[in-house]
GROMACS .gro file of C-alpha atoms in nm:
model
  334
    1UNK     CA    1  -0.774   0.309 -10.949
    2UNK     CA    2  -0.786   0.319 -11.341
    3UNK     CA    3  -0.464   0.290 -11.547
    4UNK     CA    4  -0.372   0.656 -11.709
    5UNK     CA    5  -0.309   0.695 -12.087
    6UNK     CA    6   0.021   0.748 -12.046
    7UNK     CA    7   0.079   0.433 -11.795
    8UNK     CA    8  -0.065   0.232 -12.105
    9UNK     CA    9   0.146   0.401 -12.358
   10UNK     CA   10   0.456   0.356 -12.121
   11UNK     CA   11   0.394  -0.041 -12.097
   12UNK     CA   12   0.339  -0.090 -12.469
   13UNK     CA   13   0.627   0.120 -12.560
   14UNK     CA   14   0.852  -0.098 -12.358
   15UNK     CA   15   0.718  -0.419 -12.484
   16UNK     CA   16   0.762  -0.303 -12.834
   17UNK     CA   17   1.122  -0.196 -12.747
   18UNK     CA   18   1.153  -0.592 -12.629
   19UNK     CA   19   1.014  -0.727 -12.926
   20UNK     CA   20   1.188  -0.545 -13.161
   21UNK     CA   21   1.518  -0.572 -13.029
   22UNK     CA   22   1.491  -0.950 -13.041
   23UNK     CA   23   1.349  -0.937 -13.380
   24UNK     CA   24   1.703  -0.761 -13.502
   25UNK     CA   25   1.871  -1.073 -13.399
   26UNK     CA   26   1.654  -1.330 -13.529
   27UNK     CA   27   1.630  -1.169 -13.894
   28UNK     CA   28   2.009  -1.133 -13.858
   29UNK     CA   29   2.078  -1.497 -13.803
   30UNK     CA   30   1.796  -1.573 -14.107
   31UNK     CA   31   1.963  -1.382 -14.313
   32UNK     CA   32   2.303  -1.559 -14.214
   33UNK     CA   33   2.127  -1.897 -14.271
   34UNK     CA   34   1.996  -1.770 -14.628
   35UNK     CA   35   2.336  -1.638 -14.731
   36UNK     CA   36   2.502  -1.977 -14.627
   37UNK     CA   37   2.262  -2.193 -14.781
   38UNK     CA   38   2.238  -2.023 -15.131
   39UNK     CA   39   2.473  -1.874 -15.350
   40UNK     CA   40   2.241  -1.639 -15.474
   41UNK     CA   41   2.268  -1.268 -15.411
   42UNK     CA   42   2.246  -1.161 -15.055
   43UNK     CA   43   2.029  -0.906 -14.936
   44UNK     CA   44   2.287  -0.661 -14.848
   45UNK     CA   45   2.354  -0.642 -15.259
   46UNK     CA   46   1.976  -0.657 -15.370
   47UNK     CA   47   1.896  -1.022 -15.330
   48UNK     CA   48   1.597  -1.184 -15.169
   49UNK     CA   49   1.653  -1.546 -15.074
   50UNK     CA   50   1.617  -1.442 -14.718
   51UNK     CA   51   1.230  -1.481 -14.770
   52UNK     CA   52   1.237  -1.852 -14.786
   53UNK     CA   53   1.411  -1.862 -14.443
   54UNK     CA   54   1.172  -1.936 -14.178
   55UNK     CA   55   1.379  -1.798 -13.892
   56UNK     CA   56   1.366  -1.447 -14.089
   57UNK     CA   57   0.998  -1.445 -14.072
   58UNK     CA   58   0.983  -1.515 -13.718
   59UNK     CA   59   1.197  -1.234 -13.674
   60UNK     CA   60   0.970  -1.009 -13.913
   61UNK     CA   61   0.636  -1.155 -13.716
   62UNK     CA   62   0.790  -1.057 -13.398
   63UNK     CA   63   0.913  -0.715 -13.541
   64UNK     CA   64   0.544  -0.692 -13.647
   65UNK     CA   65   0.406  -0.726 -13.319
   66UNK     CA   66   0.637  -0.484 -13.192
   67UNK     CA   67   0.579  -0.202 -13.411
   68UNK     CA   68   0.207  -0.267 -13.369
   69UNK     CA   69   0.249  -0.223 -12.964
   70UNK     CA   70   0.458   0.098 -13.059
   71UNK     CA   71   0.187   0.186 -13.293
   72UNK     CA   72  -0.065   0.172 -13.041
   73UNK     CA   73   0.169   0.359 -12.756
   74UNK     CA   74   0.127   0.671 -12.976
   75UNK     CA   75  -0.247   0.660 -12.936
   76UNK     CA   76  -0.197   0.686 -12.550
   77UNK     CA   77   0.104   0.865 -12.485
   78UNK     CA   78   0.273   1.170 -12.680
   79UNK     CA   79   0.599   1.099 -12.939
   80UNK     CA   80   0.849   1.231 -12.671
   81UNK     CA   81   0.774   0.988 -12.439
   82UNK     CA   82   0.726   0.676 -12.670
   83UNK     CA   83   1.017   0.756 -12.904
   84UNK     CA   84   1.310   0.736 -12.629
   85UNK     CA   85   1.188   0.407 -12.494
   86UNK     CA   86   1.341   0.283 -12.827
   87UNK     CA   87   1.658   0.253 -12.629
   88UNK     CA   88   1.561  -0.054 -12.462
   89UNK     CA   89   1.567  -0.214 -12.815
   90UNK     CA   90   1.943  -0.143 -12.825
   91UNK     CA   91   2.036  -0.329 -12.492
   92UNK     CA   92   1.825  -0.628 -12.598
   93UNK     CA   93   1.987  -0.661 -12.936
   94UNK     CA   94   2.342  -0.568 -12.789
   95UNK     CA   95   2.331  -0.838 -12.556
   96UNK     CA   96   2.149  -1.118 -12.766
   97UNK     CA   97   2.392  -1.052 -13.069
   98UNK     CA   98   2.684  -1.097 -12.850
   99UNK     CA   99   2.569  -1.450 -12.707
  100UNK     CA  100   2.358  -1.535 -13.019
  101UNK     CA  101   2.552  -1.436 -13.315
  102UNK     CA  102   2.889  -1.434 -13.154
  103UNK     CA  103   2.936  -1.046 -13.211
  104UNK     CA  104   3.198  -0.919 -12.986
  105UNK     CA  105   3.078  -0.596 -12.813
  106UNK     CA  106   3.394  -0.473 -12.648
  107UNK     CA  107   3.435  -0.259 -12.338
  108UNK     CA  108   3.436   0.098 -12.525
  109UNK     CA  109   3.168  -0.012 -12.737
  110UNK     CA  110   2.969  -0.090 -12.446
  111UNK     CA  111   3.074   0.260 -12.359
  112UNK     CA  112   2.961   0.396 -12.682
  113UNK     CA  113   2.651   0.240 -12.660
  114UNK     CA  114   2.560   0.373 -12.318
  115UNK     CA  115   2.663   0.726 -12.419
  116UNK     CA  116   2.411   0.703 -12.715
  117UNK     CA  117   2.133   0.584 -12.503
  118UNK     CA  118   2.191   0.863 -12.236
  119UNK     CA  119   2.245   1.148 -12.484
  120UNK     CA  120   1.949   1.048 -12.632
  121UNK     CA  121   1.712   1.014 -12.338
  122UNK     CA  122   1.874   1.392 -12.231
  123UNK     CA  123   1.751   1.516 -12.548
  124UNK     CA  124   1.439   1.365 -12.511
  125UNK     CA  125   1.402   1.463 -12.147
  126UNK     CA  126   1.456   1.828 -12.254
  127UNK     CA  127   1.261   1.836 -12.575
  128UNK     CA  128   0.944   2.055 -12.601
  129UNK     CA  129   0.634   1.916 -12.499
  130UNK     CA  130   0.432   1.814 -12.761
  131UNK     CA  131   0.045   1.939 -12.784
  132UNK     CA  132  -0.160   1.656 -12.902
  133UNK     CA  133  -0.414   1.738 -13.175
  134UNK     CA  134  -0.759   1.639 -13.107
  135UNK     CA  135  -0.836   1.562 -13.493
  136UNK     CA  136  -0.692   1.415 -13.817
  137UNK     CA  137  -0.769   1.755 -13.989
  138UNK     CA  138  -0.591   1.933 -13.704
  139UNK     CA  139  -0.276   1.729 -13.785
  140UNK     CA  140  -0.331   1.793 -14.165
  141UNK     CA  141  -0.327   2.175 -14.106
  142UNK     CA  142   0.022   2.162 -13.917
  143UNK     CA  143   0.133   1.915 -14.183
  144UNK     CA  144   0.070   2.158 -14.483
  145UNK     CA  145   0.260   2.451 -14.285
  146UNK     CA  146   0.512   2.610 -14.512
  147UNK     CA  147   0.792   2.513 -14.275
  148UNK     CA  148   0.712   2.152 -14.250
  149UNK     CA  149   0.674   2.117 -14.633
  150UNK     CA  150   1.025   2.246 -14.664
  151UNK     CA  151   1.142   1.979 -14.411
  152UNK     CA  152   0.971   1.730 -14.620
  153UNK     CA  153   1.086   1.829 -14.958
  154UNK     CA  154   1.469   1.820 -14.785
  155UNK     CA  155   1.382   1.466 -14.637
  156UNK     CA  156   1.299   1.345 -14.979
  157UNK     CA  157   1.567   1.509 -15.162
  158UNK     CA  158   1.826   1.358 -14.939
  159UNK     CA  159   1.659   1.016 -14.922
  160UNK     CA  160   1.653   1.019 -15.324
  161UNK     CA  161   2.005   1.140 -15.320
  162UNK     CA  162   2.099   0.845 -15.061
  163UNK     CA  163   1.909   0.584 -15.279
  164UNK     CA  164   2.034   0.688 -15.628
  165UNK     CA  165   2.373   0.817 -15.582
  166UNK     CA  166   2.547   0.709 -15.241
  167UNK     CA  167   2.391   0.346 -15.216
  168UNK     CA  168   2.519   0.211 -15.520
  169UNK     CA  169   2.880   0.356 -15.450
  170UNK     CA  170   2.911   0.338 -15.039
  171UNK     CA  171   2.631   0.110 -14.939
  172UNK     CA  172   2.879  -0.153 -14.866
  173UNK     CA  173   3.100   0.048 -14.636
  174UNK     CA  174   2.916   0.304 -14.480
  175UNK     CA  175   2.639   0.237 -14.235
  176UNK     CA  176   2.550   0.563 -14.243
  177UNK     CA  177   2.388   0.516 -14.609
  178UNK     CA  178   2.157   0.280 -14.526
  179UNK     CA  179   2.024   0.377 -14.157
  180UNK     CA  180   1.999   0.717 -14.294
  181UNK     CA  181   1.736   0.621 -14.540
  182UNK     CA  182   1.565   0.421 -14.256
  183UNK     CA  183   1.606   0.716 -14.017
  184UNK     CA  184   1.465   0.996 -14.247
  185UNK     CA  185   1.175   0.780 -14.363
  186UNK     CA  186   1.080   0.684 -13.988
  187UNK     CA  187   1.032   1.053 -13.880
  188UNK     CA  188   0.785   1.088 -14.130
  189UNK     CA  189   0.638   0.748 -14.023
  190UNK     CA  190   0.594   0.879 -13.675
  191UNK     CA  191   0.402   1.170 -13.802
  192UNK     CA  192   0.170   0.945 -13.987
  193UNK     CA  193   0.135   0.694 -13.725
  194UNK     CA  194   0.031   0.986 -13.476
  195UNK     CA  195  -0.235   1.087 -13.701
  196UNK     CA  196  -0.378   0.745 -13.765
  197UNK     CA  197  -0.372   0.685 -13.409
  198UNK     CA  198  -0.570   1.000 -13.318
  199UNK     CA  199  -0.832   0.875 -13.621
  200UNK     CA  200  -0.874   0.512 -13.494
  201UNK     CA  201  -0.898   0.627 -13.127
  202UNK     CA  202  -1.166   0.899 -13.220
  203UNK     CA  203  -1.328   0.647 -13.460
  204UNK     CA  204  -1.380   0.394 -13.168
  205UNK     CA  205  -1.497   0.663 -12.937
  206UNK     CA  206  -1.801   0.736 -13.181
  207UNK     CA  207  -1.652   1.033 -13.404
  208UNK     CA  208  -1.570   0.868 -13.715
  209UNK     CA  209  -1.263   0.996 -13.914
  210UNK     CA  210  -1.264   0.718 -14.221
  211UNK     CA  211  -1.438   0.956 -14.435
  212UNK     CA  212  -1.177   1.236 -14.448
  213UNK     CA  213  -0.953   1.189 -14.706
  214UNK     CA  214  -0.640   1.308 -14.518
  215UNK     CA  215  -0.697   0.994 -14.282
  216UNK     CA  216  -0.613   0.773 -14.615
  217UNK     CA  217  -0.333   1.018 -14.708
  218UNK     CA  218  -0.131   0.960 -14.384
  219UNK     CA  219  -0.199   0.614 -14.408
  220UNK     CA  220  -0.046   0.565 -14.771
  221UNK     CA  221   0.246   0.752 -14.645
  222UNK     CA  222   0.300   0.525 -14.340
  223UNK     CA  223   0.268   0.223 -14.548
  224UNK     CA  224   0.551   0.333 -14.813
  225UNK     CA  225   0.763   0.484 -14.523
  226UNK     CA  226   0.737   0.149 -14.341
  227UNK     CA  227   0.835  -0.080 -14.650
  228UNK     CA  228   1.121   0.164 -14.740
  229UNK     CA  229   1.252   0.124 -14.377
  230UNK     CA  230   1.215  -0.259 -14.375
  231UNK     CA  231   1.388  -0.286 -14.705
  232UNK     CA  232   1.701  -0.100 -14.623
  233UNK     CA  233   1.708  -0.212 -14.250
  234UNK     CA  234   1.720  -0.552 -14.392
  235UNK     CA  235   2.010  -0.435 -14.631
  236UNK     CA  236   2.218  -0.295 -14.292
  237UNK     CA  237   2.176  -0.589 -14.081
  238UNK     CA  238   2.297  -0.830 -14.375
  239UNK     CA  239   2.591  -0.622 -14.423
  240UNK     CA  240   2.707  -0.465 -14.088
  241UNK     CA  241   2.728  -0.569 -13.722
  242UNK     CA  242   2.389  -0.600 -13.533
  243UNK     CA  243   2.539  -0.450 -13.218
  244UNK     CA  244   2.624  -0.166 -13.442
  245UNK     CA  245   2.324  -0.143 -13.649
  246UNK     CA  246   2.059  -0.101 -13.330
  247UNK     CA  247   2.221   0.182 -13.149
  248UNK     CA  248   2.316   0.412 -13.468
  249UNK     CA  249   1.980   0.337 -13.610
  250UNK     CA  250   1.796   0.472 -13.256
  251UNK     CA  251   2.006   0.787 -13.223
  252UNK     CA  252   1.951   0.892 -13.604
  253UNK     CA  253   1.575   0.811 -13.565
  254UNK     CA  254   1.506   0.968 -13.230
  255UNK     CA  255   1.694   1.275 -13.318
  256UNK     CA  256   1.549   1.323 -13.686
  257UNK     CA  257   1.194   1.227 -13.506
  258UNK     CA  258   1.244   1.507 -13.244
  259UNK     CA  259   1.337   1.762 -13.535
  260UNK     CA  260   1.037   1.676 -13.741
  261UNK     CA  261   0.804   1.695 -13.451
  262UNK     CA  262   0.937   2.047 -13.335
  263UNK     CA  263   0.900   2.175 -13.676
  264UNK     CA  264   0.565   2.045 -13.731
  265UNK     CA  265   0.409   2.144 -13.380
  266UNK     CA  266   0.633   2.456 -13.341
  267UNK     CA  267   0.717   2.374 -12.982
  268UNK     CA  268   1.082   2.505 -12.985
  269UNK     CA  269   0.944   2.854 -12.899
  270UNK     CA  270   0.944   2.971 -12.563
  271UNK     CA  271   1.239   2.733 -12.456
  272UNK     CA  272   1.471   2.870 -12.178
  273UNK     CA  273   1.834   2.867 -12.189
  274UNK     CA  274   1.907   2.581 -11.971
  275UNK     CA  275   1.687   2.340 -12.188
  276UNK     CA  276   1.841   2.445 -12.469
  277UNK     CA  277   2.199   2.358 -12.354
  278UNK     CA  278   2.088   2.061 -12.212
  279UNK     CA  279   1.973   1.944 -12.559
  280UNK     CA  280   2.313   2.070 -12.701
  281UNK     CA  281   2.495   1.844 -12.452
  282UNK     CA  282   2.266   1.574 -12.551
  283UNK     CA  283   2.366   1.605 -12.901
  284UNK     CA  284   2.747   1.577 -12.845
  285UNK     CA  285   2.706   1.283 -12.598
  286UNK     CA  286   2.521   1.126 -12.890
  287UNK     CA  287   2.759   1.201 -13.114
  288UNK     CA  288   3.038   1.085 -12.882
  289UNK     CA  289   2.893   0.734 -12.838
  290UNK     CA  290   2.843   0.700 -13.218
  291UNK     CA  291   3.208   0.779 -13.284
  292UNK     CA  292   3.332   0.531 -13.024
  293UNK     CA  293   3.098   0.284 -13.194
  294UNK     CA  294   3.255   0.330 -13.516
  295UNK     CA  295   3.606   0.326 -13.362
  296UNK     CA  296   3.561   0.007 -13.180
  297UNK     CA  297   3.301  -0.178 -13.418
  298UNK     CA  298   3.433  -0.538 -13.480
  299UNK     CA  299   3.437  -0.567 -13.876
  300UNK     CA  300   3.254  -0.861 -14.050
  301UNK     CA  301   3.432  -1.057 -14.290
  302UNK     CA  302   3.309  -0.924 -14.660
  303UNK     CA  303   3.086  -1.190 -14.823
  304UNK     CA  304   3.198  -1.089 -15.207
  305UNK     CA  305   3.488  -0.962 -15.356
  306UNK     CA  306   3.536  -0.601 -15.388
  307UNK     CA  307   3.657  -0.331 -15.181
  308UNK     CA  308   3.537  -0.228 -14.843
  309UNK     CA  309   3.644   0.052 -14.619
  310UNK     CA  310   3.805  -0.021 -14.268
  311UNK     CA  311   3.730   0.237 -13.984
  312UNK     CA  312   4.065   0.410 -14.018
  313UNK     CA  313   4.028   0.494 -14.415
  314UNK     CA  314   4.245   0.229 -14.560
  315UNK     CA  315   4.060   0.039 -14.812
  316UNK     CA  316   4.086  -0.366 -14.819
  317UNK     CA  317   4.096  -0.514 -15.184
  318UNK     CA  318   3.966  -0.846 -15.122
  319UNK     CA  319   3.821  -1.093 -14.877
  320UNK     CA  320   4.146  -1.252 -14.804
  321UNK     CA  321   4.310  -0.922 -14.676
  322UNK     CA  322   3.989  -0.841 -14.482
  323UNK     CA  323   4.030  -1.176 -14.319
  324UNK     CA  324   4.410  -1.109 -14.240
  325UNK     CA  325   4.311  -0.760 -14.087
  326UNK     CA  326   4.039  -0.919 -13.874
  327UNK     CA  327   4.280  -1.179 -13.756
  328UNK     CA  328   4.549  -0.929 -13.684
  329UNK     CA  329   4.331  -0.688 -13.512
  330UNK     CA  330   4.194  -0.969 -13.273
  331UNK     CA  331   4.563  -1.060 -13.182
  332UNK     CA  332   4.640  -0.698 -13.117
  333UNK     CA  333   4.352  -0.671 -12.875
  334UNK     CA  334   4.446  -0.971 -12.697
   0.00000   0.00000   0.00000
């Protein structure tokens, strides 16, 4: 008996999560080494010395392999099946961060992580089923619908606001700035990747999609979105705890992907009250998990002088103050 398309997509998605979760840690380790070996500007504040670090490139290659596996998974299986399996990368990165990076994940942090995963899975399970388009032109017709064009315009407006206004002011103290940019662009990436995947699949089956300009438009959008995601993901990893970055990024990315998919494919109509209630409960669970993660995170010592914000809202005026609070907090919890 042959392997079904959904089974192929499932296996590829699981391997993708394993590779991506591991790459988070290797890239973080590489960023730390680059910061320790050079006095140049760190990635978190616009530096690029990490490009000379072999360990960072190892993580980057593994991430590319994971993303390729994820890309192929979208060809064989619907997004509502592939996207939630990214939760596996949270578990992988959190465990590896605990043992390799010595980033302590406290018990309540584990509860928060599990809550994020469970809530996201509930959302995806009860999300409307996606009708897979049969051609790139069909996806293009869906993409130029007024509702989705409004969504794209709103997304790009928020991204520009985050990049131009919020990042310079709050990027070093609020993890949602960097990850918000990654997640918003990631939702658009999924739509483009789905179109490119269908184009490749149809082309291999003898129905060439290369001549259609829509194929190249989707490819261009995907490249721009992926580059933007990688840039701000590096900044997030260099600035914040890896065990915190992974689950929050997953939650935001999954939620926005479901929203984008629902708007584009108009799958929300026809849902019963039970499914809608389950989705709301899933969102509440995700929100609760995110709050727990924020409240129990173990703040890393700042890498440069300046003001950073502790989770209770009190500003820390210097690296020495941050180090004192870290020691005091550790003593308190022990």
